[in-house]
Every structure is written in C-alpha cells, then in structure tokens.
Backbone as a chain_set.jsonl record, in Angstrom:
{"seq": "LVGVLGSSVPLYQIINSIQDSLREREREGKRESEREREREREKERERERERERERERERERGREREREREIEREREREREGERERGREKERES", "coords": {"N": [[-79.021, 10.052, 216.553], [-78.923, 11.317, 214.343], [-80.185, 13.455, 215.988], [-79.082, 13.958, 218.688], [-76.898, 15.598, 217.231], [-78.131, 17.465, 215.189], [-80.814, 18.245, 212.511], [-78.736, 19.156, 210.643], [-76.997, 17.532, 209.776], [-75.582, 15.832, 207.356], [-76.975, 12.508, 207.853], [-74.659, 10.136, 206.235], [-72.694, 11.923, 206.85], [-71.861, 11.467, 209.148], [-71.331, 8.698, 209.228], [-69.012, 8.367, 208.036], [-67.727, 9.2, 209.503], [-67.625, 8.797, 212.438], [-66.491, 5.772, 211.364], [-64.131, 7.052, 210.406], [-63.15, 7.608, 212.725], [-61.944, 5.047, 213.525], [-60.59, 3.587, 212.041], [-58.416, 5.108, 212.268], [-58.1, 4.874, 214.688], [-57.75, 2.038, 215.009], [-55.236, 1.819, 212.971], [-53.319, 3.783, 214.54], [-53.666, 1.561, 216.936], [-52.119, -0.508, 215.361], [-49.604, 1.322, 214.981], [-48.545, 1.524, 218.005], [-48.154, -1.185, 218.342], [-46.338, -2.474, 217.002], [-44.263, -0.434, 217.789], [-43.614, -1.334, 220.35], [-43.221, -3.67, 219.971], [-41.217, -3.112, 218.894], [-39.18, -2.864, 220.812], [-38.528, -5.488, 222.466], [-37.079, -5.853, 220.939], [-34.692, -4.462, 220.569], [-34.409, -4.777, 223.533], [-33.476, -6.998, 223.355], [-31.068, -7.069, 221.655], [-29.752, -5.603, 223.673], [-29.995, -7.669, 225.818], [-27.926, -9.354, 224.098], [-26.146, -8.66, 223.542], [-24.296, -7.796, 226.173], [-24.501, -10.281, 226.674], [-22.337, -11.334, 225.048], [-20.271, -9.185, 225.88], [-20.167, -10.146, 228.859], [-19.02, -12.918, 227.258], [-16.831, -11.977, 226.871], [-15.976, -10.99, 228.611], [-15.59, -13.348, 230.338], [-13.215, -14.785, 228.116], [-10.996, -12.808, 228.082], [-10.268, -13.18, 231.278], [-9.83, -16.509, 230.99], [-7.485, -16.443, 229.607], [-5.881, -14.764, 231.107], [-5.208, -16.901, 233.795], [-4.134, -18.329, 231.94], [-1.532, -16.679, 230.804], [-0.774, -16.61, 233.84], [-0.451, -18.747, 234.403], [2.114, -19.663, 232.363], [3.611, -18.618, 233.732], [4.69, -19.034, 236.233], [5.354, -21.89, 235.34], [7.521, -20.516, 234.007], [8.829, -19.635, 236.525], [9.24, -22.354, 238.042], [10.42, -23.173, 236.016], [13.0, -21.611, 236.281], [13.93, -21.786, 239.391], [14.414, -24.998, 238.64], [16.977, -24.952, 237.28], [18.162, -23.826, 238.962], [18.385, -25.395, 241.624], [19.955, -27.26, 239.441], [22.01, -25.684, 239.459], [22.714, -26.013, 241.963], [22.946, -28.731, 242.563], [25.572, -29.545, 241.244], [27.557, -27.811, 242.045], [28.024, -29.112, 244.559], [28.837, -31.417, 243.686], [31.026, -30.513, 242.411], [32.78, -29.7, 244.826]], "CA": [[-78.117, 10.86, 217.07], [-79.139, 13.21, 213.935], [-81.189, 14.72, 217.15], [-77.94, 14.663, 219.19], [-75.914, 16.501, 216.468], [-78.879, 18.302, 214.562], [-81.056, 17.356, 211.245], [-78.08, 19.7, 209.454], [-75.461, 17.185, 209.108], [-76.675, 13.852, 207.253], [-76.106, 10.948, 207.801], [-73.285, 9.977, 205.655], [-71.317, 12.439, 207.267], [-71.518, 10.597, 210.385], [-71.025, 8.016, 209.384], [-67.591, 9.259, 207.766], [-66.841, 10.464, 210.675], [-67.022, 6.688, 212.972], [-65.521, 5.15, 210.198], [-62.07, 7.543, 209.724], [-61.853, 7.354, 213.463], [-61.869, 3.509, 214.407], [-59.521, 3.507, 211.03], [-57.044, 5.972, 213.177], [-57.767, 3.902, 215.958], [-56.85, 0.499, 214.162], [-53.725, 2.941, 212.997], [-52.719, 3.556, 216.321], [-52.678, 0.251, 217.736], [-51.174, -0.962, 214.88], [-48.494, 2.107, 215.19], [-47.903, 0.823, 219.459], [-47.987, -2.761, 219.333], [-44.673, -1.992, 216.755], [-42.984, 0.392, 218.748], [-43.848, -2.485, 221.66], [-41.399, -5.224, 218.956], [-39.377, -2.383, 218.531], [-38.483, -2.458, 222.032], [-38.802, -6.69, 222.544], [-35.791, -6.752, 219.667], [-34.057, -3.225, 221.499], [-34.299, -5.474, 225.329], [-33.458, -8.483, 223.179], [-30.055, -6.587, 221.253], [-29.35, -5.449, 224.818], [-29.201, -9.257, 226.293], [-27.728, -9.942, 223.829], [-24.464, -7.36, 223.929], [-25.164, -8.026, 227.541], [-24.024, -12.131, 226.939], [-20.724, -10.892, 224.899], [-19.975, -8.849, 227.613], [-19.309, -11.517, 229.452], [-17.9, -14.214, 227.223], [-15.247, -11.72, 226.771], [-14.264, -11.155, 229.825], [-14.846, -14.567, 231.005], [-12.17, -15.242, 226.956], [-10.419, -12.689, 229.462], [-9.804, -14.226, 232.652], [-9.051, -17.401, 230.559], [-6.108, -15.549, 229.206], [-4.922, -14.026, 232.484], [-5.011, -17.642, 234.202], [-2.805, -18.889, 231.25], [-0.199, -16.332, 231.357], [0.164, -16.653, 235.36], [-0.088, -20.478, 234.744], [2.628, -19.268, 231.517], [4.983, -17.637, 234.991], [4.714, -20.32, 237.341], [5.951, -22.716, 234.604], [8.313, -19.779, 234.381], [9.828, -19.545, 237.663], [9.719, -23.129, 237.928], [12.429, -24.062, 235.126], [14.163, -21.009, 237.566], [13.545, -22.944, 240.491], [14.864, -25.99, 238.483], [17.915, -24.151, 237.085], [18.909, -22.886, 240.312], [18.573, -26.671, 242.001], [20.767, -27.629, 239.303], [23.274, -25.404, 239.435], [23.154, -26.081, 242.822], [23.672, -29.981, 242.191], [26.241, -28.998, 240.176], [28.267, -26.985, 242.801], [28.693, -29.988, 245.69], [29.782, -32.656, 242.965], [32.937, -30.35, 241.884], [33.366, -29.736, 245.757]], "C": [[-78.381, 11.427, 215.465], [-79.724, 13.612, 214.863], [-80.176, 15.152, 218.214], [-76.733, 15.833, 218.272], [-77.187, 17.374, 215.305], [-78.479, 17.23, 213.115], [-80.466, 17.714, 210.182], [-77.083, 19.052, 208.842], [-76.328, 15.428, 208.754], [-75.274, 12.942, 207.264], [-74.728, 10.682, 207.39], [-72.127, 10.294, 205.934], [-70.574, 12.233, 208.623], [-71.044, 9.45, 210.686], [-69.119, 7.454, 208.882], [-67.076, 9.7, 209.124], [-65.925, 9.061, 210.857], [-65.974, 6.303, 212.134], [-64.224, 5.189, 209.868], [-62.082, 7.133, 211.274], [-61.787, 6.071, 214.192], [-60.896, 4.07, 212.469], [-58.816, 3.934, 211.656], [-57.258, 5.118, 213.969], [-57.363, 2.806, 215.828], [-55.192, 1.072, 214.155], [-52.881, 3.298, 213.501], [-52.28, 3.137, 216.828], [-51.97, -0.774, 216.974], [-49.894, -0.32, 215.424], [-47.338, 1.169, 216.854], [-47.916, -0.458, 219.471], [-46.564, -2.916, 218.097], [-43.914, -1.506, 216.908], [-43.02, -1.067, 219.743], [-42.652, -3.827, 221.264], [-41.107, -4.619, 219.521], [-38.687, -2.323, 219.193], [-38.328, -3.507, 222.59], [-37.851, -6.966, 221.525], [-34.526, -5.425, 220.469], [-33.564, -4.047, 222.577], [-33.684, -6.14, 224.799], [-31.952, -8.746, 221.83], [-29.12, -6.259, 222.556], [-28.722, -6.904, 225.133], [-28.221, -9.377, 226.041], [-25.903, -9.481, 223.888], [-24.543, -7.726, 225.567], [-23.958, -9.508, 227.157], [-22.511, -11.773, 226.23], [-19.824, -10.745, 225.4], [-18.362, -9.403, 227.709], [-18.984, -12.191, 228.722], [-17.112, -13.403, 226.598], [-14.298, -11.261, 228.095], [-14.828, -12.277, 230.524], [-12.709, -15.541, 229.189], [-10.989, -14.946, 228.151], [-9.079, -13.159, 230.674], [-9.604, -15.96, 232.287], [-7.499, -17.432, 230.459], [-4.874, -15.384, 230.443], [-4.153, -15.71, 232.831], [-3.674, -18.417, 233.37], [-1.828, -18.11, 231.289], [-0.298, -16.514, 233.401], [0.4, -18.308, 235.687], [1.888, -20.749, 233.797], [4.258, -19.069, 232.859], [4.895, -18.048, 235.853], [5.401, -21.533, 237.45], [7.887, -22.289, 234.819], [9.634, -19.727, 235.195], [10.407, -21.025, 238.58], [11.183, -24.019, 237.378], [13.339, -23.085, 235.792], [15.052, -22.51, 238.439], [14.661, -23.656, 239.789], [16.674, -25.753, 238.19], [18.754, -23.738, 238.168], [19.4, -24.064, 241.045], [20.196, -27.116, 240.883], [21.803, -27.447, 239.138], [24.143, -25.438, 241.146], [23.946, -28.07, 243.498], [25.105, -29.919, 242.354], [27.748, -28.229, 240.691], [29.176, -28.36, 243.791], [29.012, -31.536, 244.552], [31.132, -31.848, 242.585], [33.685, -30.15, 243.956], [33.641, -31.077, 246.23]], "O": [[-77.679, 12.438, 215.437], [-80.0, 14.758, 214.51], [-80.181, 16.293, 218.676], [-75.96, 16.651, 218.772], [-76.557, 18.001, 214.454], [-78.942, 17.494, 212.005], [-80.795, 17.328, 209.061], [-76.411, 19.427, 207.882], [-77.018, 14.56, 209.289], [-74.079, 12.738, 207.05], [-73.758, 10.962, 208.095], [-71.037, 9.767, 205.711], [-69.469, 12.54, 209.071], [-70.538, 9.048, 211.734], [-68.378, 6.554, 209.277], [-66.164, 10.428, 209.518], [-64.925, 8.505, 210.402], [-64.771, 6.527, 212.267], [-63.432, 4.365, 209.411], [-61.183, 6.333, 211.534], [-61.584, 6.053, 215.406], [-60.902, 5.26, 212.152], [-58.048, 3.02, 211.957], [-56.327, 4.313, 213.997], [-56.477, 2.454, 216.607], [-54.281, 0.866, 214.957], [-51.713, 3.235, 213.117], [-51.186, 3.349, 217.351], [-51.351, -1.703, 217.493], [-49.127, -0.964, 216.139], [-46.242, 0.611, 216.901], [-47.706, -1.024, 220.544], [-45.677, -3.644, 218.541], [-42.806, -1.749, 216.431], [-42.063, -1.815, 219.545], [-41.8, -4.503, 221.84], [-40.675, -4.894, 220.64], [-37.563, -1.902, 218.92], [-37.849, -3.211, 223.685], [-37.691, -8.129, 221.153], [-33.453, -5.881, 220.863], [-32.34, -4.127, 222.683], [-32.743, -6.373, 225.556], [-31.684, -9.799, 221.251], [-27.929, -6.571, 222.558], [-27.582, -7.308, 224.907], [-27.334, -9.519, 226.883], [-24.863, -10.04, 224.236], [-25.735, -8.022, 225.652], [-22.76, -9.522, 227.439], [-21.525, -11.965, 226.941], [-18.829, -11.449, 225.568], [-17.172, -9.394, 227.396], [-18.055, -12.717, 229.335], [-16.525, -13.915, 225.644], [-13.128, -11.173, 228.466], [-14.463, -12.19, 231.696], [-11.759, -16.309, 229.338], [-10.341, -15.739, 228.834], [-7.868, -13.334, 230.811], [-9.254, -16.694, 233.211], [-6.634, -18.129, 230.989], [-3.692, -15.686, 230.607], [-3.02, -15.981, 232.434], [-2.646, -18.896, 233.848], [-0.879, -18.645, 231.862], [0.825, -16.415, 233.895], [0.999, -18.914, 236.576], [2.724, -21.551, 234.214], [5.453, -19.337, 232.744], [5.067, -17.208, 236.736], [5.855, -22.149, 238.414], [8.868, -22.883, 235.264], [10.827, -19.75, 234.891], [11.353, -21.094, 239.365], [12.11, -24.747, 237.734], [14.486, -23.494, 235.973], [15.895, -23.401, 238.331], [15.805, -23.273, 240.036], [17.509, -26.358, 238.863], [19.926, -23.366, 238.107], [20.612, -24.103, 241.26], [21.305, -27.253, 241.401], [22.653, -28.273, 238.804], [25.284, -25.155, 241.51], [24.816, -28.442, 244.286], [25.727, -30.184, 243.383], [28.756, -28.092, 239.999], [30.386, -28.583, 243.806], [29.427, -32.596, 245.021], [32.199, -32.449, 242.465], [34.844, -30.436, 244.256], [34.29, -31.246, 247.263]]}, "num_chains": 1, "name": "protein.A"}
C-alpha cells in the first residue's frame, strides 16, 4: 500500500481512511435497511387501508340489501292492504 500511494502518506492516514470508508458503508447500509423497513411499513399500511375500504364496501352492500328488503316489505304491506280492501268490497256486495 505504501509503495502504491507513495511514501509521503503515513500508514495511520491510510488506515483511518479505510476505517472511515467502512464506517460510511455501514451507515449507508443501515440507512438503506431503514428505508426498506419504511417501504414495507407503508405497503402494510396501504394493505390495511384497502382492507378497510373493502369492509366499508361490504357494509354499504349490507345496508343496500337491507333497504331493498324494507322496500319489498312495504310493497307486500301495500299489496296485503289492497287484497284486504278487495275482500271487504266483495263482502259488501
């Protein structure tokens, strides 16, 4: 190493430089790992939001089915009322 870099560079500076580079690589690796963990957390949050949207759609479908059943019950009450009025008219005549 000394021969390649020249004898004017003290060995401790070369070692310090290598150590600094290694520490910086380690820090960058940790930052990248944290970024990856954050990406995974964001993906999980998005999946949870999608599950909640699906639950809300299902609740809305249930409310819609209940509204349709209520409309059908009301129509049946009206038909029953008409049948009852028809029977009363028959009895009167």
